[in-house]
Coordinates of C-alpha atoms in Angstrom, one line a residue:
M1 CA -4.9 -23.1 34.3
D2 CA -6.9 -23.7 31.3
S3 CA -4.7 -24.7 28.5
R4 CA -7.0 -22.8 26.0
L5 CA -7.5 -19.2 25.6
E6 CA -11.0 -17.9 25.2
I7 CA -11.5 -14.6 23.2
V8 CA -14.6 -13.2 24.0
F9 CA -15.9 -10.4 21.6
V10 CA -17.1 -7.7 23.5
S11 CA -18.5 -5.5 20.9
L12 CA -19.0 -6.0 17.2
L13 CA -20.6 -3.8 14.6
V14 CA -21.0 -4.8 11.3
V15 CA -23.3 -3.6 8.6
A16 CA -25.9 -6.1 8.9
G17 CA -26.0 -5.2 12.6
A18 CA -24.2 -6.0 16.0
V19 CA -23.5 -9.3 16.8
T20 CA -21.2 -11.2 19.4
G21 CA -19.6 -14.6 19.5
V22 CA -16.8 -16.4 21.1
L23 CA -13.4 -17.6 19.4
A24 CA -11.2 -20.0 20.8
L25 CA -7.3 -20.0 20.2
S26 CA -4.6 -23.1 21.6
P27 CA -1.8 -21.4 22.9
N28 CA 0.9 -21.1 20.4
T29 CA -1.3 -22.4 17.7
P30 CA -0.4 -19.7 14.9
L31 CA -3.3 -17.9 13.0
V32 CA -3.3 -18.3 9.2
V33 CA -1.1 -15.2 7.7
T34 CA -2.6 -14.2 4.4
S35 CA -1.6 -11.3 1.8
P36 CA -1.7 -7.9 2.5
T37 CA -4.8 -6.5 1.0
L38 CA -5.4 -3.4 -1.2
D39 CA -7.4 -0.7 0.4
N40 CA -7.6 2.8 -1.2
H41 CA -5.2 4.7 -3.6
G42 CA -5.3 8.2 -5.7
T43 CA -3.4 10.4 -7.8
N44 CA -2.9 13.8 -8.6
C45 CA -1.3 15.9 -10.9
Y46 CA 0.1 19.6 -10.0
Q47 CA 1.0 22.6 -12.2
P48 CA 4.4 24.6 -11.0
T49 CA 3.9 25.1 -7.5
T50 CA 6.2 24.7 -4.5
S51 CA 3.9 22.5 -2.3
F52 CA 1.0 20.3 -2.1
S53 CA -2.1 19.0 0.0
L54 CA -3.1 15.8 -0.7
P55 CA -6.4 14.2 1.1
I56 CA -6.5 10.6 1.5
S57 CA -8.6 8.4 3.5
T58 CA -8.4 4.8 4.9
S59 CA -11.1 2.3 6.0
A60 CA -9.4 0.7 8.5
P61 CA -7.1 0.9 11.3
N62 CA -3.4 0.0 11.1
A63 CA -3.1 0.6 7.2
L64 CA -0.1 0.9 5.9
V65 CA 0.2 4.0 3.7
V66 CA 2.7 4.2 0.2
L67 CA 3.2 7.7 -1.2
I68 CA 5.2 8.1 -4.4
V69 CA 6.0 12.0 -5.5
Q70 CA 7.3 11.8 -9.1
L71 CA 9.9 14.4 -9.3
N72 CA 12.6 14.8 -11.9
T73 CA 16.0 14.7 -9.9
V74 CA 14.8 16.4 -6.5
S75 CA 13.2 15.3 -3.6
P76 CA 10.6 17.1 -1.4
N77 CA 12.0 19.1 1.3
S78 CA 9.7 18.1 4.0
L79 CA 6.6 15.7 4.2
T80 CA 3.9 16.2 7.1
D81 CA 0.2 15.2 7.4
T82 CA -2.8 16.4 9.6
S83 CA -2.7 13.3 11.8
G84 CA 0.9 13.4 12.8
L85 CA 2.0 10.4 11.3
T86 CA 5.8 9.4 11.2
W87 CA 6.8 9.3 7.4
H88 CA 9.8 6.9 6.5
G89 CA 11.6 8.2 3.2
P90 CA 12.3 9.0 0.6
F91 CA 13.7 6.1 -0.4
T92 CA 15.4 6.9 -3.8
N93 CA 16.4 3.2 -5.0
Y94 CA 12.7 3.1 -5.8
E95 CA 13.1 5.3 -9.0
A96 CA 12.2 5.5 -12.7
N97 CA 14.0 7.8 -15.0
G98 CA 14.6 10.5 -12.4
D99 CA 14.0 10.3 -8.9
A100 CA 10.7 8.7 -8.2
N101 CA 10.6 9.3 -4.1
L102 CA 8.8 6.6 -2.0
Y103 CA 7.7 7.2 1.4
W104 CA 5.7 5.1 3.5
A105 CA 3.8 5.6 7.1
V106 CA 1.5 3.8 9.3
K107 CA -1.6 5.0 10.0
P108 CA -3.1 3.6 13.1
D109 CA -6.8 5.1 13.1
A110 CA -9.1 4.9 10.1
G111 CA -10.6 7.8 8.4
P112 CA -9.2 10.6 6.7
T113 CA -5.9 12.7 6.7
T114 CA -4.5 15.1 4.3
I115 CA -0.8 14.7 3.2
N116 CA 1.6 17.8 3.1
G117 CA 4.5 18.5 0.9
V118 CA 6.9 21.2 0.4
M119 CA 9.1 21.6 -2.9
P120 CA 12.7 22.7 -3.1
D121 CA 11.2 25.0 -6.1
S122 CA 8.4 25.5 -8.3
E123 CA 7.7 21.8 -9.8
H124 CA 5.5 20.1 -12.1
F125 CA 4.9 16.7 -10.4
K126 CA 2.7 13.6 -10.1
V127 CA 1.5 12.1 -6.6
L128 CA 0.3 8.6 -6.3
W129 CA -0.5 6.8 -3.1
F130 CA -2.2 3.8 -2.1
D131 CA -2.6 2.0 1.5
V132 CA -2.7 -1.7 2.3
L133 CA -4.3 -3.6 5.4
G134 CA -2.9 -6.5 7.0
A135 CA 1.0 -5.3 5.9
N136 CA 4.0 -6.1 7.8
L137 CA 4.1 -2.5 10.0
T138 CA 7.8 -2.9 11.2
V139 CA 9.6 -4.0 7.9
P140 CA 6.9 -3.4 5.1
F141 CA 8.8 -4.6 2.5
D142 CA 10.0 -7.8 1.1
P143 CA 13.5 -7.7 2.0
N144 CA 14.9 -9.9 -1.2
P145 CA 17.9 -8.6 -2.4
S146 CA 16.6 -8.3 -6.1
L147 CA 13.9 -6.1 -4.8
P148 CA 13.4 -3.2 -5.7
A149 CA 13.6 -4.3 -9.2
N150 CA 14.9 -1.3 -11.2
S151 CA 14.6 -0.8 -15.1
G152 CA 15.1 2.0 -17.6
P153 CA 15.1 3.9 -19.1
E154 CA 14.5 1.1 -21.9
D155 CA 12.7 1.1 -25.1
G156 CA 8.7 1.2 -24.7
P157 CA 6.2 0.3 -24.7
T158 CA 6.8 -2.3 -22.2
M159 CA 8.9 -2.4 -19.2
S160 CA 10.5 -5.8 -18.0
V161 CA 12.4 -6.2 -14.9
T162 CA 13.3 -9.7 -13.2
G163 CA 12.9 -10.2 -9.2
S164 CA 12.3 -12.7 -6.3
T165 CA 10.3 -12.6 -3.2
S166 CA 11.1 -14.2 0.2
T167 CA 7.9 -15.0 1.1
P168 CA 4.8 -16.2 -0.6
N169 CA 1.3 -13.9 -0.3
D170 CA 3.4 -10.6 -1.0
F171 CA 1.6 -7.6 -2.3
V172 CA 3.6 -7.3 -5.1
F173 CA 3.3 -3.6 -6.7
S174 CA 5.0 -1.7 -9.9
Y175 CA 5.8 2.0 -10.5
V176 CA 5.9 2.8 -14.4
T177 CA 6.5 6.1 -16.1
Q178 CA 6.9 7.2 -19.7
V179 CA 8.8 9.9 -21.4
G180 CA 6.6 12.0 -23.1
G181 CA 3.2 10.0 -22.2
A182 CA 1.0 12.1 -21.0
I183 CA -1.5 12.2 -23.4
P184 CA -5.4 10.8 -22.9
T185 CA -4.9 8.2 -25.3
N186 CA -1.7 6.7 -23.9
T187 CA -3.7 4.6 -20.7
P188 CA -1.8 1.6 -20.5
T189 CA -3.0 -1.9 -20.5
A190 CA -2.3 -4.3 -17.7
N191 CA -0.3 -7.6 -18.4
S192 CA -1.2 -10.5 -16.3
P193 CA -1.0 -11.2 -13.1
F194 CA -1.0 -7.3 -12.7
S195 CA -3.8 -5.2 -12.8
L196 CA -3.9 -1.4 -13.0
L197 CA -3.8 0.0 -9.6
D198 CA -4.1 3.9 -10.4
G199 CA -2.4 6.2 -12.6
N200 CA -2.3 9.5 -14.8
N201 CA -1.4 10.6 -17.9
N202 CA -2.4 13.9 -17.7
G203 CA -0.7 17.0 -19.5
C204 CA 0.4 18.5 -16.4
Y205 CA 3.7 16.8 -16.2
S206 CA 5.0 15.5 -19.5
Q207 CA 5.6 11.9 -18.1
A208 CA 2.9 9.4 -17.8
A209 CA 3.0 7.8 -14.6
W210 CA 1.0 4.4 -13.4
L211 CA 1.0 2.2 -10.8
A212 CA -0.1 -1.8 -10.9
Y213 CA -0.3 -4.6 -8.5
F214 CA -1.3 -8.1 -7.8
D215 CA -1.5 -10.4 -4.7
A216 CA 1.0 -13.3 -5.3
S217 CA -0.1 -16.6 -4.1
T218 CA 3.2 -18.1 -4.0
T219 CA 7.0 -17.4 -3.8
Q220 CA 8.1 -15.6 -7.1
T221 CA 11.6 -16.9 -8.2
N222 CA 13.5 -14.9 -11.0
V223 CA 10.3 -13.9 -12.8
A224 CA 10.4 -11.3 -15.4
F225 CA 7.7 -8.8 -14.7
E226 CA 6.1 -7.0 -17.3
P227 CA 3.6 -5.0 -15.2
M228 CA 2.0 -2.8 -18.2
T229 CA 2.2 -2.0 -21.9
F230 CA 1.3 1.8 -23.2
T231 CA -0.1 2.5 -26.3
L232 CA 3.1 4.9 -27.4
S233 CA 6.4 3.0 -27.6
N234 CA 8.6 5.8 -26.2
Q235 CA 11.0 4.9 -23.6
V236 CA 9.9 3.6 -20.3
A237 CA 11.2 3.2 -16.8
G238 CA 10.2 2.3 -13.3
F239 CA 10.5 -0.7 -10.4
V240 CA 8.7 -3.5 -9.2
A241 CA 8.9 -4.1 -5.3
A242 CA 6.5 -6.3 -2.6
I243 CA 4.9 -5.6 0.6
Q244 CA 4.8 -8.7 2.9
G245 CA 2.6 -9.8 5.6
P246 CA 3.3 -10.4 9.1
S247 CA 5.8 -13.1 9.9
S248 CA 4.2 -16.4 9.7
G249 CA 3.7 -18.3 13.0
T250 CA 2.5 -15.1 14.7
T251 CA 0.8 -16.6 18.0
T252 CA -0.3 -14.8 21.3
S253 CA 0.1 -17.3 24.5
S254 CA -0.6 -17.0 28.0
S255 CA 2.7 -18.2 28.9
S256 CA 4.9 -16.1 26.7
G257 CA 4.0 -12.8 28.3
S258 CA 4.8 -11.1 24.7
S259 CA 2.9 -9.4 22.4
S260 CA 2.2 -10.1 18.5
S261 CA 0.0 -9.4 15.5
S262 CA -1.2 -10.9 12.6
S263 CA -3.8 -10.5 9.9
A264 CA -6.0 -11.8 7.2
S265 CA -7.0 -10.4 4.0
S266 CA -10.4 -9.3 2.8
S267 CA -11.3 -9.4 -0.9
S268 CA -11.7 -6.2 -3.3
S269 CA -15.5 -6.3 -3.5
A270 CA -16.6 -2.7 -4.4
S271 CA -15.0 0.8 -5.1
S272 CA -16.0 4.0 -4.7
S273 CA -14.5 7.7 -5.7
S274 CA -13.5 10.3 -3.5
S275 CA -12.2 13.9 -4.0
A276 CA -8.7 15.3 -4.1
S277 CA -7.4 18.7 -4.5
S278 CA -5.0 19.6 -7.5
S279 CA -4.6 22.3 -9.9
S280 CA -5.6 20.1 -12.8
S281 CA -6.7 16.6 -12.1
A282 CA -7.2 14.5 -9.1
S283 CA -8.6 10.8 -8.8
S284 CA -9.0 8.2 -6.2
S285 CA -10.9 5.2 -5.5
S286 CA -11.7 2.2 -2.9
S287 CA -11.5 -1.4 -3.0
S288 CA -13.2 -2.0 0.3
S289 CA -16.9 -2.2 0.5
S290 CA -17.4 -1.5 3.9
S291 CA -16.0 0.6 6.9
S292 CA -17.7 -1.4 9.8
M293 CA -15.2 -2.9 12.2
I294 CA -14.8 -4.1 15.9
V295 CA -13.0 -2.3 18.4
S296 CA -12.4 -4.4 21.3
T297 CA -11.9 -7.6 22.8
T298 CA -11.0 -9.4 25.9
V299 CA -9.1 -12.6 26.6
T300 CA -8.4 -14.6 29.5
S301 CA -5.2 -14.7 31.5
S302 CA -4.6 -11.0 31.4
C303 CA -4.2 -10.6 27.6
T304 CA -6.2 -8.4 25.4
V305 CA -7.0 -8.6 21.8
T306 CA -8.3 -5.9 19.3
F307 CA -9.8 -7.1 16.1
T308 CA -10.4 -4.8 12.6
L309 CA -13.1 -6.1 10.5
V310 CA -14.1 -4.6 7.0
G311 CA -17.6 -6.1 6.5
Q312 CA -17.3 -9.3 8.1
Q313 CA -14.2 -10.0 7.2
V314 CA -11.1 -9.9 10.1
V315 CA -8.5 -7.8 8.4
A316 CA -5.9 -7.3 11.3
W317 CA -5.6 -8.2 14.9
Q318 CA -3.2 -7.0 17.6
G319 CA -3.0 -8.7 21.0
T320 CA -0.9 -7.6 24.1
C321 CA -0.3 -9.6 27.4

């Protein structure tokens, strides 16, 4: 038997048009695994209500969706969506000045869905979400014991926490709130290496709530993270956590008979806005420049590999033998 696997693209659609190609992989040779890549994100602010409906959309299959519901000391009674995803959470150790309830789900298909939450009573609250491509879809969060690194409440206008990552190339993100910070002029400034991801200082809820992130290129060791600085000096609280990519050294081999997956990231190159319903305000945006992607491939020795591309960049692949 030939010692090489020939992966033949059967169907490939990119913005410029249809192209075909051949990709060869040596058995037991790992693909390069890069950092998980930010896809879409948004935030909604809700006036007193007992439920919410949050439209979201992902640009590629196998996206990891992260949802944070900012409620004071309570959690939603239930969380569902129109695509029938499996939601994990709430994880209340990801908290800031009360319970910031974090949930995550794997969205196998690209496109829209609507997340529906039911509250235990009538509440003011904010909901923030984002999705990443190329994440570890089984154990998405870096398991380093220092993470999530929690803080607060502490004197503002900047939150500081210390943490480490277990692997390089993590998608490091932070959630920060500020007491009494919900005024229009209190938009925070990101501190390097962080960039603001999304947030809300709308008055429908008294606390400002923001997300920031950066793509780590090396393992972070005992780093004092200071994600953002608010205009006001009110108390702040929050956490820093990290999403890891698939395990390095993942391969597809003709002799192992196993399934495997890996990914490569595409750089954020454009942004667009999409609507989201709320009684007060809503925003969402995308860092992905295209939704064109390939769907199927074939491999010799009874293996099948499916590639996902954004534009002409491979952002994920999955092999089954």
